[in-house]
PDB file of N, CA, C and O in Angstrom:
ATOM      1  N   UNK A   1       7.500 164.794  41.112  1.00 78.00           N
ATOM      2  CA  UNK A   1       6.342 164.236  40.159  1.00 78.00           C
ATOM      3  C   UNK A   1       6.735 163.718  38.947  1.00 78.00           C
ATOM      4  O   UNK A   1       7.643 164.664  38.228  1.00 78.00           O
ATOM      5  N   UNK A   2       6.545 162.781  38.569  1.00 84.00           N
ATOM      6  CA  UNK A   2       7.028 161.967  37.101  1.00 84.00           C
ATOM      7  C   UNK A   2       6.428 162.737  36.071  1.00 84.00           C
ATOM      8  O   UNK A   2       5.033 162.988  35.965  1.00 84.00           O
ATOM      9  N   UNK A   3       6.895 162.615  35.187  1.00 88.00           N
ATOM     10  CA  UNK A   3       6.802 163.388  33.929  1.00 88.00           C
ATOM     11  C   UNK A   3       6.109 162.636  32.862  1.00 88.00           C
ATOM     12  O   UNK A   3       6.274 160.972  32.928  1.00 88.00           O
ATOM     13  N   UNK A   4       4.752 162.863  32.508  1.00 88.00           N
ATOM     14  CA  UNK A   4       3.763 161.954  31.590  1.00 88.00           C
ATOM     15  C   UNK A   4       4.171 161.979  30.199  1.00 88.00           C
ATOM     16  O   UNK A   4       4.187 163.208  29.504  1.00 88.00           O
ATOM     17  N   UNK A   5       4.378 161.035  29.573  1.00 89.00           N
ATOM     18  CA  UNK A   5       4.698 161.008  28.158  1.00 89.00           C
ATOM     19  C   UNK A   5       3.165 160.827  26.891  1.00 89.00           C
ATOM     20  O   UNK A   5       2.386 160.279  27.548  1.00 89.00           O
ATOM     21  N   UNK A   6       3.375 161.799  26.451  1.00 90.00           N
ATOM     22  CA  UNK A   6       2.094 161.775  25.294  1.00 90.00           C
ATOM     23  C   UNK A   6       1.760 160.675  24.845  1.00 90.00           C
ATOM     24  O   UNK A   6       2.854 160.006  24.260  1.00 90.00           O
ATOM     25  N   UNK A   7       0.548 160.641  24.383  1.00 88.00           N
ATOM     26  CA  UNK A   7       0.171 159.184  24.024  1.00 88.00           C
ATOM     27  C   UNK A   7       0.914 158.980  22.600  1.00 88.00           C
ATOM     28  O   UNK A   7       1.018 157.598  22.165  1.00 88.00           O
ATOM     29  N   UNK A   8       1.071 160.050  21.415  1.00 90.00           N
ATOM     30  CA  UNK A   8       1.403 159.766  20.630  1.00 90.00           C
ATOM     31  C   UNK A   8       2.731 159.420  20.271  1.00 90.00           C
ATOM     32  O   UNK A   8       3.326 159.362  19.420  1.00 90.00           O
ATOM     33  N   UNK A   9       3.668 159.761  21.536  1.00 91.00           N
ATOM     34  CA  UNK A   9       4.982 159.556  21.623  1.00 91.00           C
ATOM     35  C   UNK A   9       5.158 158.245  21.962  1.00 91.00           C
ATOM     36  O   UNK A   9       6.553 157.534  21.979  1.00 91.00           O
ATOM     37  N   UNK A  10       4.381 157.566  22.463  1.00 91.00           N
ATOM     38  CA  UNK A  10       4.555 155.901  23.168  1.00 91.00           C
ATOM     39  C   UNK A  10       4.396 155.122  22.031  1.00 91.00           C
ATOM     40  O   UNK A  10       3.806 155.111  21.251  1.00 91.00           O
ATOM     41  N   UNK A  11       6.053 154.411  22.097  1.00 91.00           N
ATOM     42  CA  UNK A  11       5.982 153.190  21.125  1.00 91.00           C
ATOM     43  C   UNK A  11       5.339 152.015  21.393  1.00 91.00           C
ATOM     44  O   UNK A  11       5.307 151.584  22.607  1.00 91.00           O
ATOM     45  N   UNK A  12       4.326 151.507  20.642  1.00 91.00           N
ATOM     46  CA  UNK A  12       3.613 150.449  20.572  1.00 91.00           C
ATOM     47  C   UNK A  12       3.728 149.306  19.874  1.00 91.00           C
ATOM     48  O   UNK A  12       4.366 149.487  18.366  1.00 91.00           O
ATOM     49  N   UNK A  13       3.493 148.057  19.901  1.00 91.00           N
ATOM     50  CA  UNK A  13       3.541 147.045  18.838  1.00 91.00           C
ATOM     51  C   UNK A  13       2.446 146.432  19.129  1.00 91.00           C
ATOM     52  O   UNK A  13       1.437 146.002  20.131  1.00 91.00           O
ATOM     53  N   UNK A  14       2.058 145.281  18.215  1.00 89.00           N
ATOM     54  CA  UNK A  14       0.538 144.616  17.946  1.00 89.00           C
ATOM     55  C   UNK A  14       1.073 143.503  18.842  1.00 89.00           C
ATOM     56  O   UNK A  14       1.954 142.902  17.903  1.00 89.00           O
ATOM     57  N   UNK A  15       0.315 142.693  19.451  1.00 89.00           N
ATOM     58  CA  UNK A  15       0.729 141.407  20.138  1.00 89.00           C
ATOM     59  C   UNK A  15      -0.055 140.479  19.247  1.00 89.00           C
ATOM     60  O   UNK A  15      -1.564 140.773  19.652  1.00 89.00           O
ATOM     61  N   UNK A  16      -0.189 139.569  18.527  1.00 87.00           N
ATOM     62  CA  UNK A  16      -1.290 138.365  18.009  1.00 87.00           C
ATOM     63  C   UNK A  16      -0.785 137.128  18.797  1.00 87.00           C
ATOM     64  O   UNK A  16       0.261 136.724  18.844  1.00 87.00           O
ATOM     65  N   UNK A  17      -2.025 136.853  19.556  1.00 86.00           N
ATOM     66  CA  UNK A  17      -2.021 135.263  20.327  1.00 86.00           C
ATOM     67  C   UNK A  17      -2.036 134.103  19.186  1.00 86.00           C
ATOM     68  O   UNK A  17      -1.363 133.031  19.491  1.00 86.00           O
ATOM     69  N   UNK A  18      -2.573 134.326  18.448  1.00 85.00           N
ATOM     70  CA  UNK A  18      -3.331 133.291  17.304  1.00 85.00           C
ATOM     71  C   UNK A  18      -3.628 133.731  16.075  1.00 85.00           C
ATOM     72  O   UNK A  18      -4.680 134.947  16.100  1.00 85.00           O
ATOM     73  N   UNK A  19      -3.247 133.176  15.043  1.00 83.00           N
ATOM     74  CA  UNK A  19      -4.237 133.553  13.658  1.00 83.00           C
ATOM     75  C   UNK A  19      -4.691 132.593  13.326  1.00 83.00           C
ATOM     76  O   UNK A  19      -4.844 131.497  13.290  1.00 83.00           O
ATOM     77  N   UNK A  20      -6.240 132.777  13.349  1.00 79.00           N
ATOM     78  CA  UNK A  20      -7.389 131.856  13.346  1.00 79.00           C
ATOM     79  C   UNK A  20      -8.326 132.485  12.154  1.00 79.00           C
ATOM     80  O   UNK A  20      -8.556 133.417  12.021  1.00 79.00           O
ATOM     81  N   UNK A  21      -9.203 131.474  11.273  1.00 79.00           N
ATOM     82  CA  UNK A  21     -10.390 132.045  10.469  1.00 79.00           C
ATOM     83  C   UNK A  21     -11.460 131.614  11.170  1.00 79.00           C
ATOM     84  O   UNK A  21     -11.682 130.819  12.023  1.00 79.00           O
ATOM     85  N   UNK A  22     -12.653 132.397  11.135  1.00 75.00           N
ATOM     86  CA  UNK A  22     -13.699 132.566  11.284  1.00 75.00           C
ATOM     87  C   UNK A  22     -14.635 131.151  10.827  1.00 75.00           C
ATOM     88  O   UNK A  22     -14.343 131.063   9.373  1.00 75.00           O
ATOM     89  N   UNK A  23     -15.076 130.349  11.715  1.00 80.00           N
ATOM     90  CA  UNK A  23     -16.134 129.375  11.069  1.00 80.00           C
ATOM     91  C   UNK A  23     -17.386 130.152  10.447  1.00 80.00           C
ATOM     92  O   UNK A  23     -17.951 130.442  11.119  1.00 80.00           O
ATOM     93  N   UNK A  24     -17.517 129.419   8.943  1.00 77.00           N
ATOM     94  CA  UNK A  24     -18.611 130.339   8.562  1.00 77.00           C
ATOM     95  C   UNK A  24     -19.973 129.886   8.940  1.00 77.00           C
ATOM     96  O   UNK A  24     -20.785 130.649   8.884  1.00 77.00           O
ATOM     97  N   UNK A  25     -20.030 129.206   9.667  1.00 83.00           N
ATOM     98  CA  UNK A  25     -21.282 128.461  10.681  1.00 83.00           C
ATOM     99  C   UNK A  25     -21.501 129.440  11.626  1.00 83.00           C
ATOM    100  O   UNK A  25     -22.818 129.527  12.153  1.00 83.00           O
ATOM    101  N   UNK A  26     -20.547 130.413  11.935  1.00 80.00           N
ATOM    102  CA  UNK A  26     -21.030 131.071  12.983  1.00 80.00           C
ATOM    103  C   UNK A  26     -21.080 132.634  12.579  1.00 80.00           C
ATOM    104  O   UNK A  26     -20.708 133.769  13.485  1.00 80.00           O
ATOM    105  N   UNK A  27     -20.685 132.957  11.260  1.00 77.00           N
ATOM    106  CA  UNK A  27     -21.021 134.698  10.901  1.00 77.00           C
ATOM    107  C   UNK A  27     -20.220 134.724   9.797  1.00 77.00           C
ATOM    108  O   UNK A  27     -19.576 133.652   9.099  1.00 77.00           O
ATOM    109  N   UNK A  28     -20.401 136.003   8.811  1.00 79.00           N
ATOM    110  CA  UNK A  28     -19.705 136.102   7.751  1.00 79.00           C
ATOM    111  C   UNK A  28     -19.096 137.568   7.852  1.00 79.00           C
ATOM    112  O   UNK A  28     -19.513 138.389   8.761  1.00 79.00           O
ATOM    113  N   UNK A  29     -18.460 137.991   7.248  1.00 79.00           N
ATOM    114  CA  UNK A  29     -17.828 139.198   6.947  1.00 79.00           C
ATOM    115  C   UNK A  29     -18.929 140.010   6.322  1.00 79.00           C
ATOM    116  O   UNK A  29     -19.443 139.704   5.743  1.00 79.00           O
ATOM    117  N   UNK A  30     -19.117 141.481   6.718  1.00 77.00           N
ATOM    118  CA  UNK A  30     -20.234 142.233   6.658  1.00 77.00           C
ATOM    119  C   UNK A  30     -20.308 142.488   4.966  1.00 77.00           C
ATOM    120  O   UNK A  30     -21.496 142.174   4.461  1.00 77.00           O
ATOM    121  N   UNK A  31     -19.301 142.547   4.366  1.00 82.00           N
ATOM    122  CA  UNK A  31     -19.554 142.724   2.644  1.00 82.00           C
ATOM    123  C   UNK A  31     -19.921 141.415   2.064  1.00 82.00           C
ATOM    124  O   UNK A  31     -20.265 141.574   1.023  1.00 82.00           O
ATOM    125  N   UNK A  32     -19.826 140.426   2.906  1.00 84.00           N
ATOM    126  CA  UNK A  32     -20.228 139.037   2.237  1.00 84.00           C
ATOM    127  C   UNK A  32     -21.453 138.444   2.472  1.00 84.00           C
ATOM    128  O   UNK A  32     -22.316 137.632   1.964  1.00 84.00           O
ATOM    129  N   UNK A  33     -22.028 139.178   3.650  1.00 84.00           N
ATOM    130  CA  UNK A  33     -23.789 139.055   3.898  1.00 84.00           C
ATOM    131  C   UNK A  33     -24.941 139.522   2.844  1.00 84.00           C
ATOM    132  O   UNK A  33     -24.427 140.647   2.108  1.00 84.00           O
ATOM    133  N   UNK A  34     -25.908 138.855   2.752  1.00 85.00           N
ATOM    134  CA  UNK A  34     -26.978 139.390   1.997  1.00 85.00           C
ATOM    135  C   UNK A  34     -27.618 140.274   2.506  1.00 85.00           C
ATOM    136  O   UNK A  34     -27.616 140.487   3.767  1.00 85.00           O
ATOM    137  N   UNK A  35     -28.497 141.167   1.555  1.00 82.00           N
ATOM    138  CA  UNK A  35     -29.150 141.995   2.158  1.00 82.00           C
ATOM    139  C   UNK A  35     -30.422 141.811   3.277  1.00 82.00           C
ATOM    140  O   UNK A  35     -30.797 142.255   3.824  1.00 82.00           O
ATOM    141  N   UNK A  36     -30.876 140.142   3.015  1.00 82.00           N
ATOM    142  CA  UNK A  36     -31.644 139.534   3.760  1.00 82.00           C
ATOM    143  C   UNK A  36     -30.998 139.298   5.258  1.00 82.00           C
ATOM    144  O   UNK A  36     -31.828 139.766   6.296  1.00 82.00           O
ATOM    145  N   UNK A  37     -29.961 139.302   4.993  1.00 82.00           N
ATOM    146  CA  UNK A  37     -29.028 139.002   6.723  1.00 82.00           C
ATOM    147  C   UNK A  37     -28.659 140.429   7.121  1.00 82.00           C
ATOM    148  O   UNK A  37     -28.740 140.229   8.134  1.00 82.00           O
ATOM    149  N   UNK A  38     -28.151 141.054   6.481  1.00 79.00           N
ATOM    150  CA  UNK A  38     -28.528 142.813   7.009  1.00 79.00           C
ATOM    151  C   UNK A  38     -29.813 142.921   7.583  1.00 79.00           C
ATOM    152  O   UNK A  38     -29.761 143.661   8.625  1.00 79.00           O
ATOM    153  N   UNK A  39     -30.654 142.987   7.029  1.00 76.00           N
ATOM    154  CA  UNK A  39     -32.060 143.451   7.917  1.00 76.00           C
ATOM    155  C   UNK A  39     -32.342 142.040   8.807  1.00 76.00           C
ATOM    156  O   UNK A  39     -32.751 143.012   9.837  1.00 76.00           O
ATOM    157  N   UNK A  40     -32.029 140.975   8.702  1.00 77.00           N
ATOM    158  CA  UNK A  40     -32.663 140.212   9.852  1.00 77.00           C
ATOM    159  C   UNK A  40     -31.517 140.438  11.093  1.00 77.00           C
ATOM    160  O   UNK A  40     -32.260 140.231  12.239  1.00 77.00           O
ATOM    161  N   UNK A  41     -30.304 140.607  10.808  1.00 77.00           N
ATOM    162  CA  UNK A  41     -29.372 140.765  12.206  1.00 77.00           C
ATOM    163  C   UNK A  41     -29.110 142.094  12.284  1.00 77.00           C
ATOM    164  O   UNK A  41     -28.288 142.116  13.208  1.00 77.00           O
ATOM    165  N   UNK A  42     -29.321 142.707  11.439  1.00 78.00           N
ATOM    166  CA  UNK A  42     -29.064 144.252  11.471  1.00 78.00           C
ATOM    167  C   UNK A  42     -29.885 145.245  12.372  1.00 78.00           C
ATOM    168  O   UNK A  42     -30.477 145.135  13.203  1.00 78.00           O
ATOM    169  N   UNK A  43     -29.302 146.698  12.204  1.00 80.00           N
ATOM    170  CA  UNK A  43     -29.582 147.837  13.150  1.00 80.00           C
ATOM    171  C   UNK A  43     -29.679 148.610  12.153  1.00 80.00           C
ATOM    172  O   UNK A  43     -28.849 149.124  11.512  1.00 80.00           O
ATOM    173  N   UNK A  44     -30.752 149.394  12.599  1.00 79.00           N
ATOM    174  CA  UNK A  44     -31.151 150.626  11.709  1.00 79.00           C
ATOM    175  C   UNK A  44     -30.840 151.935  12.637  1.00 79.00           C
ATOM    176  O   UNK A  44     -31.429 152.178  13.754  1.00 79.00           O
ATOM    177  N   UNK A  45     -29.954 152.569  12.117  1.00 80.00           N
ATOM    178  CA  UNK A  45     -29.640 154.027  13.095  1.00 80.00           C
ATOM    179  C   UNK A  45     -30.653 155.218  12.319  1.00 80.00           C
ATOM    180  O   UNK A  45     -30.374 155.217  11.073  1.00 80.00           O
ATOM    181  N   UNK A  46     -31.904 155.508  13.255  1.00 82.00           N
ATOM    182  CA  UNK A  46     -32.906 156.334  12.404  1.00 82.00           C
ATOM    183  C   UNK A  46     -33.002 157.662  13.129  1.00 82.00           C
ATOM    184  O   UNK A  46     -32.929 157.725  14.772  1.00 82.00           O
ATOM    185  N   UNK A  47     -32.894 158.751  12.661  1.00 81.00           N
ATOM    186  CA  UNK A  47     -33.217 159.874  13.222  1.00 81.00           C
ATOM    187  C   UNK A  47     -34.779 160.344  12.948  1.00 81.00           C
ATOM    188  O   UNK A  47     -35.400 160.672  11.964  1.00 81.00           O
ATOM    189  N   UNK A  48     -35.382 160.031  14.052  1.00 81.00           N
ATOM    190  CA  UNK A  48     -37.191 160.127  14.250  1.00 81.00           C
ATOM    191  C   UNK A  48     -37.137 161.365  14.053  1.00 81.00           C
ATOM    192  O   UNK A  48     -36.654 162.279  14.625  1.00 81.00           O
ATOM    193  N   UNK A  49     -38.322 161.865  12.942  1.00 79.00           N
ATOM    194  CA  UNK A  49     -38.842 163.134  13.208  1.00 79.00           C
ATOM    195  C   UNK A  49     -39.769 163.294  14.131  1.00 79.00           C
ATOM    196  O   UNK A  49     -40.381 162.437  14.923  1.00 79.00           O
ATOM    197  N   UNK A  50     -39.852 164.459  14.567  1.00 83.00           N
ATOM    198  CA  UNK A  50     -40.876 165.007  15.626  1.00 83.00           C
ATOM    199  C   UNK A  50     -42.634 164.421  15.383  1.00 83.00           C
ATOM    200  O   UNK A  50     -42.688 164.487  14.039  1.00 83.00           O
ATOM    201  N   UNK A  51     -42.941 164.120  16.293  1.00 86.00           N
ATOM    202  CA  UNK A  51     -44.618 163.765  16.272  1.00 86.00           C
ATOM    203  C   UNK A  51     -44.963 162.268  16.398  1.00 86.00           C
ATOM    204  O   UNK A  51     -45.420 161.987  17.283  1.00 86.00           O
ATOM    205  N   UNK A  52     -44.337 161.355  15.384  1.00 87.00           N
ATOM    206  CA  UNK A  52     -44.864 160.057  15.702  1.00 87.00           C
ATOM    207  C   UNK A  52     -44.104 159.378  17.149  1.00 87.00           C
ATOM    208  O   UNK A  52     -42.980 159.843  17.200  1.00 87.00           O
ATOM    209  N   UNK A  53     -44.854 158.493  17.334  1.00 86.00           N
ATOM    210  CA  UNK A  53     -44.232 158.160  18.697  1.00 86.00           C
ATOM    211  C   UNK A  53     -42.902 156.790  18.279  1.00 86.00           C
ATOM    212  O   UNK A  53     -43.161 156.149  17.025  1.00 86.00           O
ATOM    213  N   UNK A  54     -42.260 156.568  19.006  1.00 85.00           N
ATOM    214  CA  UNK A  54     -41.166 155.124  18.726  1.00 85.00           C
ATOM    215  C   UNK A  54     -42.021 153.959  18.606  1.00 85.00           C
ATOM    216  O   UNK A  54     -41.172 153.544  17.727  1.00 85.00           O
ATOM    217  N   UNK A  55     -43.046 153.667  19.195  1.00 87.00           N
ATOM    218  CA  UNK A  55     -43.819 152.338  18.520  1.00 87.00           C
ATOM    219  C   UNK A  55     -44.339 152.511  17.293  1.00 87.00           C
ATOM    220  O   UNK A  55     -44.147 151.824  16.656  1.00 87.00           O
ATOM    221  N   UNK A  56     -44.790 153.795  17.046  1.00 89.00           N
ATOM    222  CA  UNK A  56     -45.296 154.013  15.777  1.00 89.00           C
ATOM    223  C   UNK A  56     -44.120 153.774  14.401  1.00 89.00           C
ATOM    224  O   UNK A  56     -44.496 153.089  13.278  1.00 89.00           O
ATOM    225  N   UNK A  57     -43.133 154.233  14.948  1.00 87.00           N
ATOM    226  CA  UNK A  57     -41.953 154.448  13.922  1.00 87.00           C
ATOM    227  C   UNK A  57     -41.312 152.770  13.871  1.00 87.00           C
ATOM    228  O   UNK A  57     -41.364 152.561  12.814  1.00 87.00           O
ATOM    229  N   UNK A  58     -41.547 152.017  14.478  1.00 87.00           N
ATOM    230  CA  UNK A  58     -40.969 150.622  14.936  1.00 87.00           C
ATOM    231  C   UNK A  58     -42.313 149.887  13.922  1.00 87.00           C
ATOM    232  O   UNK A  58     -41.605 149.112  13.204  1.00 87.00           O
ATOM    233  N   UNK A  59     -43.173 150.247  14.089  1.00 91.00           N
ATOM    234  CA  UNK A  59     -44.436 149.443  13.324  1.00 91.00           C
ATOM    235  C   UNK A  59     -44.259 149.859  11.756  1.00 91.00           C
ATOM    236  O   UNK A  59     -44.457 148.717  10.981  1.00 91.00           O
ATOM    237  N   UNK A  60     -43.783 150.852  11.780  1.00 90.00           N
ATOM    238  CA  UNK A  60     -43.706 151.383  10.137  1.00 90.00           C
ATOM    239  C   UNK A  60     -42.449 150.444   9.750  1.00 90.00           C
ATOM    240  O   UNK A  60     -42.739 150.028   8.555  1.00 90.00           O
ATOM    241  N   UNK A  61     -41.320 150.580  10.635  1.00 87.00           N
ATOM    242  CA  UNK A  61     -40.174 149.482   9.927  1.00 87.00           C
ATOM    243  C   UNK A  61     -40.764 148.170   9.459  1.00 87.00           C
ATOM    244  O   UNK A  61     -40.089 147.819   8.338  1.00 87.00           O
ATOM    245  N   UNK A  62     -41.065 147.548  10.251  1.00 89.00           N
ATOM    246  CA  UNK A  62     -41.857 146.465  10.203  1.00 89.00           C
ATOM    247  C   UNK A  62     -42.530 146.180   8.954  1.00 89.00           C
ATOM    248  O   UNK A  62     -42.509 145.302   8.027  1.00 89.00           O
ATOM    249  N   UNK A  63     -43.488 146.865   8.685  1.00 92.00           N
ATOM    250  CA  UNK A  63     -44.234 146.935   7.587  1.00 92.00           C
ATOM    251  C   UNK A  63     -43.687 147.107   6.243  1.00 92.00           C
ATOM    252  O   UNK A  63     -43.507 146.701   5.476  1.00 92.00           O
ATOM    253  N   UNK A  64     -42.801 148.374   6.317  1.00 90.00           N
ATOM    254  CA  UNK A  64     -41.953 148.766   5.216  1.00 90.00           C
ATOM    255  C   UNK A  64     -40.918 147.488   4.564  1.00 90.00           C
ATOM    256  O   UNK A  64     -40.717 147.540   3.386  1.00 90.00           O
ATOM    257  N   UNK A  65     -40.423 147.020   5.890  1.00 84.00           N
ATOM    258  CA  UNK A  65     -39.283 146.007   5.296  1.00 84.00           C
ATOM    259  C   UNK A  65     -39.923 144.417   5.607  1.00 84.00           C
ATOM    260  O   UNK A  65     -39.385 143.390   5.140  1.00 84.00           O
ATOM    261  N   UNK A  66     -41.034 144.280   5.866  1.00 85.00           N
ATOM    262  CA  UNK A  66     -41.616 143.299   5.875  1.00 85.00           C
ATOM    263  C   UNK A  66     -41.534 142.129   7.030  1.00 85.00           C
ATOM    264  O   UNK A  66     -41.316 140.826   6.349  1.00 85.00           O
ATOM    265  N   UNK A  67     -40.902 142.603   8.159  1.00 83.00           N
ATOM    266  CA  UNK A  67     -40.407 141.751   9.268  1.00 83.00           C
ATOM    267  C   UNK A  67     -41.866 141.535  10.050  1.00 83.00           C
ATOM    268  O   UNK A  67     -42.356 141.907  10.300  1.00 83.00           O
ATOM    269  N   UNK A  68     -41.040 140.436  10.888  1.00 86.00           N
ATOM    270  CA  UNK A  68     -41.811 139.626  11.825  1.00 86.00           C
ATOM    271  C   UNK A  68     -41.599 140.579  13.286  1.00 86.00           C
ATOM    272  O   UNK A  68     -42.539 140.638  14.166  1.00 86.00           O
ATOM    273  N   UNK A  69     -40.658 140.769  13.245  1.00 84.00           N
ATOM    274  CA  UNK A  69     -40.344 141.713  15.071  1.00 84.00           C
ATOM    275  C   UNK A  69     -39.499 142.923  14.538  1.00 84.00           C
ATOM    276  O   UNK A  69     -38.510 142.774  13.406  1.00 84.00           O
ATOM    277  N   UNK A  70     -39.555 143.812  15.111  1.00 85.00           N
ATOM    278  CA  UNK A  70     -38.905 144.942  15.149  1.00 85.00           C
ATOM    279  C   UNK A  70     -38.925 145.721  16.362  1.00 85.00           C
ATOM    280  O   UNK A  70     -40.186 145.686  17.299  1.00 85.00           O
ATOM    281  N   UNK A  71     -38.034 146.292  17.088  1.00 82.00           N
ATOM    282  CA  UNK A  71     -38.119 146.978  18.351  1.00 82.00           C
ATOM    283  C   UNK A  71     -37.152 148.761  18.092  1.00 82.00           C
ATOM    284  O   UNK A  71     -36.582 148.604  17.259  1.00 82.00           O
ATOM    285  N   UNK A  72     -37.021 149.091  19.342  1.00 83.00           N
ATOM    286  CA  UNK A  72     -36.349 150.241  19.682  1.00 83.00           C
ATOM    287  C   UNK A  72     -35.841 150.119  20.921  1.00 83.00           C
ATOM    288  O   UNK A  72     -36.125 149.369  21.652  1.00 83.00           O
ATOM    289  N   UNK A  73     -34.205 150.476  21.100  1.00 79.00           N
ATOM    290  CA  UNK A  73     -33.635 150.833  22.348  1.00 79.00           C
ATOM    291  C   UNK A  73     -33.705 151.833  22.991  1.00 79.00           C
ATOM    292  O   UNK A  73     -33.533 153.005  22.586  1.00 79.00           O
ATOM    293  N   UNK A  74     -34.423 152.101  24.125  1.00 68.00           N
ATOM    294  CA  UNK A  74     -34.476 153.544  24.653  1.00 68.00           C
ATOM    295  C   UNK A  74     -35.839 154.254  23.833  1.00 68.00           C
ATOM    296  O   UNK A  74     -36.434 153.791  23.273  1.00 68.00           O
ATOM    297  N   UNK A  75     -35.267 155.425  24.047  1.00 63.00           N
ATOM    298  CA  UNK A  75     -36.491 156.512  23.384  1.00 63.00           C
ATOM    299  C   UNK A  75     -35.946 157.110  22.183  1.00 63.00           C
ATOM    300  O   UNK A  75     -34.836 157.464  22.063  1.00 63.00           O
ATOM    301  N   UNK A  76     -36.805 157.127  21.356  1.00 51.00           N
ATOM    302  CA  UNK A  76     -36.575 157.551  19.982  1.00 51.00           C
ATOM    303  C   UNK A  76     -36.495 159.207  19.585  1.00 51.00           C
ATOM    304  O   UNK A  76     -36.217 159.606  18.925  1.00 51.00           O
ATOM    305  N   UNK A  77     -37.325 159.707  20.847  1.00 53.00           N
ATOM    306  CA  UNK A  77     -37.598 161.327  20.983  1.00 53.00           C
ATOM    307  C   UNK A  77     -36.368 161.759  21.432  1.00 53.00           C
ATOM    308  O   UNK A  77     -35.647 161.479  21.882  1.00 53.00           O
ATOM    309  N   UNK A  78     -36.767 163.219  21.029  1.00 53.00           N
ATOM    310  CA  UNK A  78     -35.577 164.337  21.727  1.00 53.00           C
ATOM    311  C   UNK A  78     -36.007 164.892  23.168  1.00 53.00           C
ATOM    312  O   UNK A  78     -37.291 164.991  23.331  1.00 53.00           O
TER     313      UNK A  78
END
């Protein structure tokens, strides 16, 4: 049987195929985004309290942030 080398002992090198800049029409670095864009295109990681339904919490988020659309992925309950 062959000996397995521990991952931290394997020598690795970074391979770069091309150095390119992102066209600003297709996005921005997170630190350059406005608060409005963070809200418009962002995700809120929410620890929902027991009691309200997932739909209620999504409705609250819409109302609090003044959004036209908001939703949830999967269940927010435990």
